[in-house]
Amino acid sequence: MPLKLEPIQLAFLVCSFFIVDFSDAYLAPIAARLPLKGTPSPPGTPWPEPMSANFSISIATIGNRDSITFTSNLNNCSILNSAFNRYSPDLIFRDLPVESASGYPVFAGIEIILPSGIENQCGEYPRLALEEERDTYEKYELRVEQDSDSTVTAKIQAWTVWGALRGLETFSQLIWQNGTSNNFFINISQIVDSPRYPHRGFMIDTARHYVDIPVIETILEAMSYTKLNVLHWHIVDDQSFPFVSKTFPELSAKGAYLPELTYEPEEVQDIINYARDRGIRVILEFDTPGHTHVYRKSFPQLLTPCYGDGVNPGTPSPDKHAAYEILDPTKEFTYSFMKQLFTEIKNVTKDEFIHLGMDEVYYSCWQSSPEITAFMEQNNYTEYSQVQEHYTLRHLDMVKSLGAKPLIWHDPLEFGVNLDKDIVLQVWKKNGSDWAPYLQHALDEGYQVILSSPWYLNYIAYGETWREYYESDPVLSLPNITEDQEKLILGGEACVWAEYADPTNLVQRVFPYIGAIAERLWSPISTLDKNRTDDAMHRLDQHRCRLLWRGIPAQPIFNGYCFPQEKSIRRSSKK
Amino acid sequence: MPLKLEPIQLAFLVCSFFIVDFSDAYLAPIAARLPLKGTPSPPGTPWPEPMSANFSISIATIGNRDSITFTSNLNNCSILNSAFNRYSPDLIFRDLPVESASGYPVFAGIEIILPSGIENQCGEYPRLALEEERDTYEKYELRVEQDSDSTVTAKIQAWTVWGALRGLETFSQLIWQNGTSNNFFINISQIVDSPRYPHRGFMIDTARHYVDIPVIETILEAMSYTKLNVLHWHIVDDQSFPFVSKTFPELSAKGAYLPELTYEPEEVQDIINYARDRGIRVILEFDTPGHTHVYRKSFPQLLTPCYGDGVNPGTPSPDKHAAYEILDPTKEFTYSFMKQLFTEIKNVTKDEFIHLGMDEVYYSCWQSSPEITAFMEQNNYTEYSQVQEHYTLRHLDMVKSLGAKPLIWHDPLEFGVNLDKDIVLQVWKKNGSDWAPYLQHALDEGYQVILSSPWYLNYIAYGETWREYYESDPVLSLPNITEDQEKLILGGEACVWAEYADPTNLVQRVFPYIGAIAERLWSPISTLDKNRTDDAMHRLDQHRCRLLWRGIPAQPIFNGYCFPQEKSIRRSSKK
């Protein structure tokens, strides 16, 4: 039981947990200081008394609200400075008074130690760690230790600024309050921690419902508290085109729900920078050749005219296809238009990856079209999948020629399209609840993958749905996976398709449940197996309280409550 | 198709709708002025041009933000004055400028006309309408008509102040904005409207999670916009006892989650008054003899000691019962305690009904108990249901002797307990998705009933779940119901059990979906059948936008958007 730590062990602890949790021992992070509810552990017992003398060495008292100093050997690094500002007394203590407890060493501050020569990272954006960097890219070592002058300091050793950010988050989770004396303490402890997977993401859909920018920022905040590092922004779709293109302003002028419900490129870049400050990548998705009905409002010639009546172009066929569907792969205009659009997108995004969609290309419209038939004859194509492949490969090559790396949904593979092996596939399909064969298929074909199938948070259901999310392990679920294939798994992404989600319910729908997925993707497989879900419940519950403490309206995972301040927190973050 | 109204009909319209909806004609309430989304009607067409001359008689222009005067023949009625304040320019127009459109008669104001001699209602609380009052209790007639001096006024004729409140809400829904000129208009129209059922409720559970008082107030606000009239407050349960009893302060001192998470009796009465102002009754539920684990923390002697080990009292039996369960029906202390507690409750509540719970009394603990066996022998009982009956009847009689009317869950009927016919039963059970037999059973036994089985909003699921709520009709679902039995149906209640709901997600989980239930319970059966769900979708979508317009975070029912201001509304109601 990795969580049942005895206090004496804390001084020598080397561990790796997604969310640091000492509450099963005698110590707990602040948000979890109260007896916790219907959760299996701890068993609702009152908060323990102050430490007895023989344990006094293992904790340090926080002196006052402003006593935590933040320093780094990397001067003037905006990423670190911004983080130091975020982990403010208000975030950690809210409006609680902080007084030092007598008889304990006083905590002085936190020091970030980074290798020399990485100053340039402070001006860069986080990226997918290269295979050879994976052990260090987000790794940190956190030592809370007593110095010779008897003060206690926390030292975060990291190899990148992004690792330092993860260490800061863990540091903030180590501070706890004694429920009797109300003093704040931090554990003398050592933690060595790094993520299992380099890609731990969340997908938002701003086409079915517009998501206000402050809500996207709240999501990014909460993602950073949950050690997630990719926002996959499915920004446009059939329903609306809220991205304001400077090249083709008609796209949003005619395709956005309303002029007010759009994202200017500068706003997109502001969000990218907001994410960067938190060590989060933003991957923009512009889905083609399907999910493109919205283009028809401004550039009707982009879509394939269907022959629903068998005679006339632009006629629908009930239950089969609309009047126009799927980008027209026969026209050079399609390719030149997309090249111009993606040239602009490449300049807006800062991530090396662009998500190109490629999902749900159905053939019934193409099957009705004499133009497509002629195109197939001209190219010696006998299958519609070759038409799909024709578009797919040209589009992928074009985007690569712009210097971007393509990420796509795994549909083309399932439709038999031949793809280059440098294309990263996002696996989303399931057969009932069975998703493992799709993942195994992509791995068998040698692709790098990101798993999403078990993590569609829009499929809400009654009960502890996070358990199934938690128990979906990309490796443990594949009985025949090879060691080489394991290396092809880059991580996973939770997704919320927004038919029924918008700013009124999005944040609470995702948090804290996504924490179960974040832990699955962060913690080493050695500490996780499918039988430890009950242990995770307690951590997830603590994390929900921590999020609430920080003003995120994370919904409950079971009966109970968090802390005396929850009423006032909810009031101040509501009105 | 009752909703496809031609404008010429509007001048003579006599209708009865839950939510007034003219948007399928040429006019629409404010919140629905924009093309509406993926909904079946209207078909996404731009908002119609300003009225042509031959229709000009049918609408009146709103002069300026403060031009709507509210008057009544009932002077100094606090209920009405409070309502007049609520339906303020800010509620109706938010911060939009209002200018009169030239060429239209100007709307002057609204006049409430009530029978003389009902002044006393202004000092009373709404109640369950008596059978002979049901045609008039919440009925109103609303005439927007041109007076001789060419100004237009709205006249609400009602028979009670509660009916006047319903008319005011409809009035507020009749004002709409022209999307081109931005002028506001109101339809010249006549509406005669009254509810199908007198009890249209919503149950909150504040025991599994504490619900902040401002959130309860938000729920009451949104209920009044949805013409719901009963808040059923399941205030305590196994998990916690947040009600502060002055008679037995230990109950909340030891049973509330935290001292901060409680409701003082004065706060309960504030909520009752807040509800009264909106024509909403508040029924308090104190559930016994089951769901009472929390009493054990302060008064352990109230619960039946179970003999899980067959020998010792107060021992659990895994999967069967806890160490103590269910109020002990053998002890006089139980009855005298409850009499004292309910005497206090009767003084706190203003409704004639008190909900007594009585659900989920399982016998396994009693079966283990030699005391219960002795009690049965002493009373010549051969069935445990007789023990349940013993408690049930004594408790019901005691509560009746305090002058209250008991409302209970229908479980005792299902367990074979003989009840008086004046007990109102709330039907909640289902067998799979089949609830009709339970309702039919209660009706066959001659009880008045409130239906909840199909409307447990805590059982969330993906998709358009409101459709099933809408299609659950208490009469149309019972093929063998008699006319006399129809009269026994008092209405229905949506419920949210709060295992997974608290202030972070409760309002958005309930609204607007509960609107589908509200319409089912309000509108006359002649306008509703199970095939008109698609029609209702559009009204529900409008209602969601109306709620959002008024600052209620109602979640979306499908793809789309409401109005240009939604970002700023969400921002102002969030921070």
PDB file of C-alpha atoms in Angstrom, chain B residues 377-570:
ATOM      1  CA  GLU B 377     -45.005 -11.234  20.480  1.00  0.00           C
ATOM      2  CA  GLN B 378     -46.300  -8.658  22.903  1.00  0.00           C
ATOM      3  CA  ASN B 379     -48.357  -7.010  20.128  1.00  0.00           C
ATOM      4  CA  ASN B 380     -49.387 -10.241  18.416  1.00  0.00           C
ATOM      5  CA  TYR B 381     -47.547  -9.209  15.262  1.00  0.00           C
ATOM      6  CA  THR B 382     -46.539 -11.961  12.876  1.00  0.00           C
ATOM      7  CA  GLU B 383     -45.043  -9.809  10.108  1.00  0.00           C
ATOM      8  CA  TYR B 384     -42.303  -7.223  10.210  1.00  0.00           C
ATOM      9  CA  SER B 385     -44.520  -5.009   8.091  1.00  0.00           C
ATOM     10  CA  GLN B 386     -46.732  -4.773  11.171  1.00  0.00           C
ATOM     11  CA  VAL B 387     -43.777  -3.370  13.089  1.00  0.00           C
ATOM     12  CA  GLN B 388     -43.280  -0.850  10.327  1.00  0.00           C
ATOM     13  CA  GLU B 389     -47.005  -0.132  10.412  1.00  0.00           C
ATOM     14  CA  HIS B 390     -46.846   0.350  14.171  1.00  0.00           C
ATOM     15  CA  TYR B 391     -44.253   3.085  13.843  1.00  0.00           C
ATOM     16  CA  THR B 392     -45.787   4.557  10.716  1.00  0.00           C
ATOM     17  CA  LEU B 393     -49.298   4.957  12.098  1.00  0.00           C
ATOM     18  CA  ARG B 394     -48.197   6.350  15.451  1.00  0.00           C
ATOM     19  CA  HIS B 395     -45.878   8.821  13.738  1.00  0.00           C
ATOM     20  CA  LEU B 396     -48.508   9.881  11.198  1.00  0.00           C
ATOM     21  CA  ASP B 397     -51.108  10.316  13.928  1.00  0.00           C
ATOM     22  CA  MET B 398     -48.724  12.367  16.031  1.00  0.00           C
ATOM     23  CA  VAL B 399     -47.875  14.666  13.129  1.00  0.00           C
ATOM     24  CA  LYS B 400     -51.556  15.042  12.288  1.00  0.00           C
ATOM     25  CA  SER B 401     -52.261  15.874  15.914  1.00  0.00           C
ATOM     26  CA  LEU B 402     -49.838  18.795  15.524  1.00  0.00           C
ATOM     27  CA  GLY B 403     -52.080  20.134  12.773  1.00  0.00           C
ATOM     28  CA  ALA B 404     -49.887  19.130   9.834  1.00  0.00           C
ATOM     29  CA  LYS B 405     -50.791  17.056   6.791  1.00  0.00           C
ATOM     30  CA  PRO B 406     -48.447  14.135   6.145  1.00  0.00           C
ATOM     31  CA  LEU B 407     -46.869  13.456   2.800  1.00  0.00           C
ATOM     32  CA  ILE B 408     -44.767  10.288   2.528  1.00  0.00           C
ATOM     33  CA  TRP B 409     -42.924   8.198  -0.025  1.00  0.00           C
ATOM     34  CA  HIS B 410     -45.129   5.328  -1.215  1.00  0.00           C
ATOM     35  CA  ASP B 411     -42.998   2.557   0.302  1.00  0.00           C
ATOM     36  CA  PRO B 412     -45.353   1.674   3.190  1.00  0.00           C
ATOM     37  CA  LEU B 413     -48.087   0.943   0.669  1.00  0.00           C
ATOM     38  CA  GLU B 414     -45.712  -1.338  -1.217  1.00  0.00           C
ATOM     39  CA  PHE B 415     -44.775  -3.092   2.049  1.00  0.00           C
ATOM     40  CA  GLY B 416     -48.432  -3.748   2.831  1.00  0.00           C
ATOM     41  CA  VAL B 417     -48.845  -1.143   5.569  1.00  0.00           C
ATOM     42  CA  ASN B 418     -52.422   0.050   6.025  1.00  0.00           C
ATOM     43  CA  LEU B 419     -52.574   3.797   5.763  1.00  0.00           C
ATOM     44  CA  ASP B 420     -55.353   6.328   6.110  1.00  0.00           C
ATOM     45  CA  LYS B 421     -56.606   7.588   2.791  1.00  0.00           C
ATOM     46  CA  ASP B 422     -55.783  11.172   3.683  1.00  0.00           C
ATOM     47  CA  ILE B 423     -52.069  10.445   3.463  1.00  0.00           C
ATOM     48  CA  VAL B 424     -50.562  11.750   0.226  1.00  0.00           C
ATOM     49  CA  LEU B 425     -48.127   9.325  -1.380  1.00  0.00           C
ATOM     50  CA  GLN B 426     -45.108  10.316  -3.422  1.00  0.00           C
ATOM     51  CA  VAL B 427     -44.450   7.558  -5.964  1.00  0.00           C
ATOM     52  CA  TRP B 428     -40.771   7.124  -6.728  1.00  0.00           C
ATOM     53  CA  LYS B 429     -40.121   3.462  -7.478  1.00  0.00           C
ATOM     54  CA  LYS B 430     -39.517   2.004 -10.905  1.00  0.00           C
ATOM     55  CA  ASN B 431     -38.986  -1.498 -12.174  1.00  0.00           C
ATOM     56  CA  GLY B 432     -36.336  -0.914 -14.791  1.00  0.00           C
ATOM     57  CA  SER B 433     -37.869   2.022 -16.572  1.00  0.00           C
ATOM     58  CA  ASP B 434     -41.425   0.905 -15.803  1.00  0.00           C
ATOM     59  CA  TRP B 435     -43.053   3.074 -13.176  1.00  0.00           C
ATOM     60  CA  ALA B 436     -46.701   3.062 -14.241  1.00  0.00           C
ATOM     61  CA  PRO B 437     -47.694  -0.004 -12.162  1.00  0.00           C
ATOM     62  CA  TYR B 438     -46.559   1.714  -8.959  1.00  0.00           C
ATOM     63  CA  LEU B 439     -48.613   4.776  -9.750  1.00  0.00           C
ATOM     64  CA  GLN B 440     -51.604   2.642 -10.728  1.00  0.00           C
ATOM     65  CA  HIS B 441     -51.281   0.681  -7.475  1.00  0.00           C
ATOM     66  CA  ALA B 442     -51.453   3.812  -5.345  1.00  0.00           C
ATOM     67  CA  LEU B 443     -54.444   5.053  -7.331  1.00  0.00           C
ATOM     68  CA  ASP B 444     -56.180   1.683  -7.107  1.00  0.00           C
ATOM     69  CA  GLU B 445     -55.838   1.900  -3.350  1.00  0.00           C
ATOM     70  CA  GLY B 446     -57.456   5.331  -3.449  1.00  0.00           C
ATOM     71  CA  TYR B 447     -54.557   7.531  -2.408  1.00  0.00           C
ATOM     72  CA  GLN B 448     -53.778  11.002  -3.611  1.00  0.00           C
ATOM     73  CA  VAL B 449     -50.403  10.879  -5.310  1.00  0.00           C
ATOM     74  CA  ILE B 450     -47.451  12.919  -6.451  1.00  0.00           C
ATOM     75  CA  LEU B 451     -45.411  11.291  -9.203  1.00  0.00           C
ATOM     76  CA  SER B 452     -41.607  11.312  -9.143  1.00  0.00           C
ATOM     77  CA  SER B 453     -40.512   7.953 -10.586  1.00  0.00           C
ATOM     78  CA  PRO B 454     -39.632   9.142 -14.098  1.00  0.00           C
ATOM     79  CA  TRP B 455     -38.082  12.380 -12.947  1.00  0.00           C
ATOM     80  CA  TYR B 456     -34.960  11.573 -10.949  1.00  0.00           C
ATOM     81  CA  LEU B 457     -32.666  14.145 -12.486  1.00  0.00           C
ATOM     82  CA  ASN B 458     -29.675  12.766 -10.620  1.00  0.00           C
ATOM     83  CA  TYR B 459     -29.669   9.761 -12.979  1.00  0.00           C
ATOM     84  CA  ILE B 460     -27.783  11.647 -15.626  1.00  0.00           C
ATOM     85  CA  ALA B 461     -27.118  10.174 -19.027  1.00  0.00           C
ATOM     86  CA  TYR B 462     -25.730  11.312 -22.331  1.00  0.00           C
ATOM     87  CA  GLY B 463     -28.119  12.877 -24.804  1.00  0.00           C
ATOM     88  CA  GLU B 464     -31.546  14.404 -24.873  1.00  0.00           C
ATOM     89  CA  THR B 465     -32.701  12.904 -21.588  1.00  0.00           C
ATOM     90  CA  TRP B 466     -35.375  15.571 -21.244  1.00  0.00           C
ATOM     91  CA  ARG B 467     -37.353  13.752 -23.948  1.00  0.00           C
ATOM     92  CA  GLU B 468     -38.091  10.824 -21.655  1.00  0.00           C
ATOM     93  CA  TYR B 469     -39.027  13.223 -18.860  1.00  0.00           C
ATOM     94  CA  TYR B 470     -41.361  14.995 -21.232  1.00  0.00           C
ATOM     95  CA  GLU B 471     -42.994  11.839 -22.495  1.00  0.00           C
ATOM     96  CA  SER B 472     -43.756  10.552 -19.019  1.00  0.00           C
ATOM     97  CA  ASP B 473     -47.381  11.494 -18.573  1.00  0.00           C
ATOM     98  CA  PRO B 474     -49.105  10.386 -15.377  1.00  0.00           C
ATOM     99  CA  VAL B 475     -52.398   9.819 -17.210  1.00  0.00           C
ATOM    100  CA  LEU B 476     -51.398   8.804 -20.728  1.00  0.00           C
ATOM    101  CA  SER B 477     -49.045   6.194 -19.288  1.00  0.00           C
ATOM    102  CA  LEU B 478     -51.843   4.386 -17.426  1.00  0.00           C
ATOM    103  CA  PRO B 479     -54.094   2.575 -19.910  1.00  0.00           C
ATOM    104  CA  ASN B 480     -56.632   1.591 -17.260  1.00  0.00           C
ATOM    105  CA  ILE B 481     -56.872   4.774 -15.250  1.00  0.00           C
ATOM    106  CA  THR B 482     -60.409   5.882 -14.350  1.00  0.00           C
ATOM    107  CA  GLU B 483     -61.726   9.408 -14.282  1.00  0.00           C
ATOM    108  CA  ASP B 484     -61.970   9.317 -10.502  1.00  0.00           C
ATOM    109  CA  GLN B 485     -58.390   8.149 -10.281  1.00  0.00           C
ATOM    110  CA  GLU B 486     -57.208  10.994 -12.494  1.00  0.00           C
ATOM    111  CA  LYS B 487     -58.515  13.372  -9.851  1.00  0.00           C
ATOM    112  CA  LEU B 488     -56.275  11.734  -7.239  1.00  0.00           C
ATOM    113  CA  ILE B 489     -53.155  12.872  -9.079  1.00  0.00           C
ATOM    114  CA  LEU B 490     -51.982  16.067  -7.440  1.00  0.00           C
ATOM    115  CA  GLY B 491     -48.971  16.512  -9.681  1.00  0.00           C
ATOM    116  CA  GLY B 492     -45.354  15.568  -9.744  1.00  0.00           C
ATOM    117  CA  GLU B 493     -41.888  16.384  -8.548  1.00  0.00           C
ATOM    118  CA  ALA B 494     -38.474  16.194 -10.089  1.00  0.00           C
ATOM    119  CA  CYS B 495     -35.827  15.026  -7.620  1.00  0.00           C
ATOM    120  CA  VAL B 496     -32.079  15.369  -7.369  1.00  0.00           C
ATOM    121  CA  TRP B 497     -30.496  13.070  -4.818  1.00  0.00           C
ATOM    122  CA  ALA B 498     -27.209  14.674  -4.039  1.00  0.00           C
ATOM    123  CA  GLU B 499     -24.584  11.927  -4.039  1.00  0.00           C
ATOM    124  CA  TYR B 500     -22.962  13.687  -6.977  1.00  0.00           C
ATOM    125  CA  ALA B 501     -24.573  17.105  -6.821  1.00  0.00           C
ATOM    126  CA  ASP B 502     -23.708  20.174  -4.837  1.00  0.00           C
ATOM    127  CA  PRO B 503     -23.575  23.906  -5.512  1.00  0.00           C
ATOM    128  CA  THR B 504     -20.881  23.405  -8.141  1.00  0.00           C
ATOM    129  CA  ASN B 505     -23.249  21.618 -10.518  1.00  0.00           C
ATOM    130  CA  LEU B 506     -26.800  21.532  -9.141  1.00  0.00           C
ATOM    131  CA  VAL B 507     -28.436  24.471 -10.929  1.00  0.00           C
ATOM    132  CA  GLN B 508     -27.047  23.588 -14.344  1.00  0.00           C
ATOM    133  CA  ARG B 509     -27.970  19.939 -13.873  1.00  0.00           C
ATOM    134  CA  VAL B 510     -31.611  20.787 -13.213  1.00  0.00           C
ATOM    135  CA  PHE B 511     -32.227  23.703 -15.539  1.00  0.00           C
ATOM    136  CA  PRO B 512     -33.544  23.781 -18.167  1.00  0.00           C
ATOM    137  CA  TYR B 513     -34.327  20.025 -18.257  1.00  0.00           C
ATOM    138  CA  ILE B 514     -36.869  20.365 -15.456  1.00  0.00           C
ATOM    139  CA  GLY B 515     -38.767  22.647 -17.853  1.00  0.00           C
ATOM    140  CA  ALA B 516     -39.854  19.553 -19.754  1.00  0.00           C
ATOM    141  CA  ILE B 517     -41.413  18.213 -16.548  1.00  0.00           C
ATOM    142  CA  ALA B 518     -42.903  21.584 -15.684  1.00  0.00           C
ATOM    143  CA  GLU B 519     -44.650  21.762 -19.035  1.00  0.00           C
ATOM    144  CA  ARG B 520     -45.925  18.198 -18.638  1.00  0.00           C
ATOM    145  CA  LEU B 521     -47.444  19.168 -15.291  1.00  0.00           C
ATOM    146  CA  TRP B 522     -48.738  22.576 -16.356  1.00  0.00           C
ATOM    147  CA  SER B 523     -50.180  22.348 -19.829  1.00  0.00           C
ATOM    148  CA  PRO B 524     -53.605  20.835 -20.436  1.00  0.00           C
ATOM    149  CA  ILE B 525     -53.554  17.272 -21.599  1.00  0.00           C
ATOM    150  CA  SER B 526     -55.405  18.345 -24.735  1.00  0.00           C
ATOM    151  CA  THR B 527     -52.322  20.163 -26.013  1.00  0.00           C
ATOM    152  CA  LEU B 528     -49.902  17.428 -25.042  1.00  0.00           C
ATOM    153  CA  ASP B 529     -49.390  14.006 -26.391  1.00  0.00           C
ATOM    154  CA  LYS B 530     -46.329  11.886 -26.599  1.00  0.00           C
ATOM    155  CA  ASN B 531     -45.752  12.758 -30.230  1.00  0.00           C
ATOM    156  CA  ARG B 532     -45.186  16.434 -29.657  1.00  0.00           C
ATOM    157  CA  THR B 533     -41.784  16.194 -28.064  1.00  0.00           C
ATOM    158  CA  ASP B 534     -40.083  17.781 -31.061  1.00  0.00           C
ATOM    159  CA  ASP B 535     -42.314  20.823 -30.662  1.00  0.00           C
ATOM    160  CA  ALA B 536     -41.371  21.040 -27.017  1.00  0.00           C
ATOM    161  CA  MET B 537     -37.676  21.009 -27.866  1.00  0.00           C
ATOM    162  CA  HIS B 538     -37.880  24.433 -29.352  1.00  0.00           C
ATOM    163  CA  ARG B 539     -39.724  25.856 -26.341  1.00  0.00           C
ATOM    164  CA  LEU B 540     -37.269  24.226 -23.963  1.00  0.00           C
ATOM    165  CA  ASP B 541     -34.377  25.686 -25.892  1.00  0.00           C
ATOM    166  CA  GLN B 542     -35.980  29.122 -25.724  1.00  0.00           C
ATOM    167  CA  HIS B 543     -36.500  28.673 -22.037  1.00  0.00           C
ATOM    168  CA  ARG B 544     -32.861  27.769 -21.516  1.00  0.00           C
ATOM    169  CA  CYS B 545     -31.912  31.000 -23.281  1.00  0.00           C
ATOM    170  CA  ARG B 546     -34.406  32.944 -21.195  1.00  0.00           C
ATOM    171  CA  LEU B 547     -32.916  31.477 -18.006  1.00  0.00           C
ATOM    172  CA  LEU B 548     -29.424  32.328 -19.199  1.00  0.00           C
ATOM    173  CA  TRP B 549     -30.586  35.853 -20.023  1.00  0.00           C
ATOM    174  CA  ARG B 550     -31.717  36.133 -16.418  1.00  0.00           C
ATOM    175  CA  GLY B 551     -28.386  34.950 -15.041  1.00  0.00           C
ATOM    176  CA  ILE B 552     -29.274  31.316 -14.354  1.00  0.00           C
ATOM    177  CA  PRO B 553     -26.493  28.989 -15.574  1.00  0.00           C
ATOM    178  CA  ALA B 554     -28.903  26.671 -17.397  1.00  0.00           C
ATOM    179  CA  GLN B 555     -27.068  24.109 -19.482  1.00  0.00           C
ATOM    180  CA  PRO B 556     -27.605  23.672 -23.221  1.00  0.00           C
ATOM    181  CA  ILE B 557     -29.991  21.047 -24.579  1.00  0.00           C
ATOM    182  CA  PHE B 558     -28.254  20.828 -27.937  1.00  0.00           C
ATOM    183  CA  ASN B 559     -25.706  22.550 -30.194  1.00  0.00           C
ATOM    184  CA  GLY B 560     -26.033  26.268 -30.593  1.00  0.00           C
ATOM    185  CA  TYR B 561     -26.025  29.543 -28.771  1.00  0.00           C
ATOM    186  CA  CYS B 562     -28.465  32.064 -27.371  1.00  0.00           C
ATOM    187  CA  PHE B 563     -27.576  35.689 -27.970  1.00  0.00           C
ATOM    188  CA  PRO B 564     -24.665  38.076 -28.462  1.00  0.00           C
ATOM    189  CA  GLN B 565     -24.556  38.956 -24.789  1.00  0.00           C
ATOM    190  CA  GLU B 566     -23.974  35.479 -23.475  1.00  0.00           C
ATOM    191  CA  LYS B 567     -20.276  36.008 -22.832  1.00  0.00           C
ATOM    192  CA  SER B 568     -20.829  39.130 -20.759  1.00  0.00           C
ATOM    193  CA  ILE B 569     -23.757  37.561 -18.915  1.00  0.00           C
ATOM    194  CA  ARG B 570     -21.682  34.570 -17.978  1.00  0.00           C
TER     195      ARG B 570
END
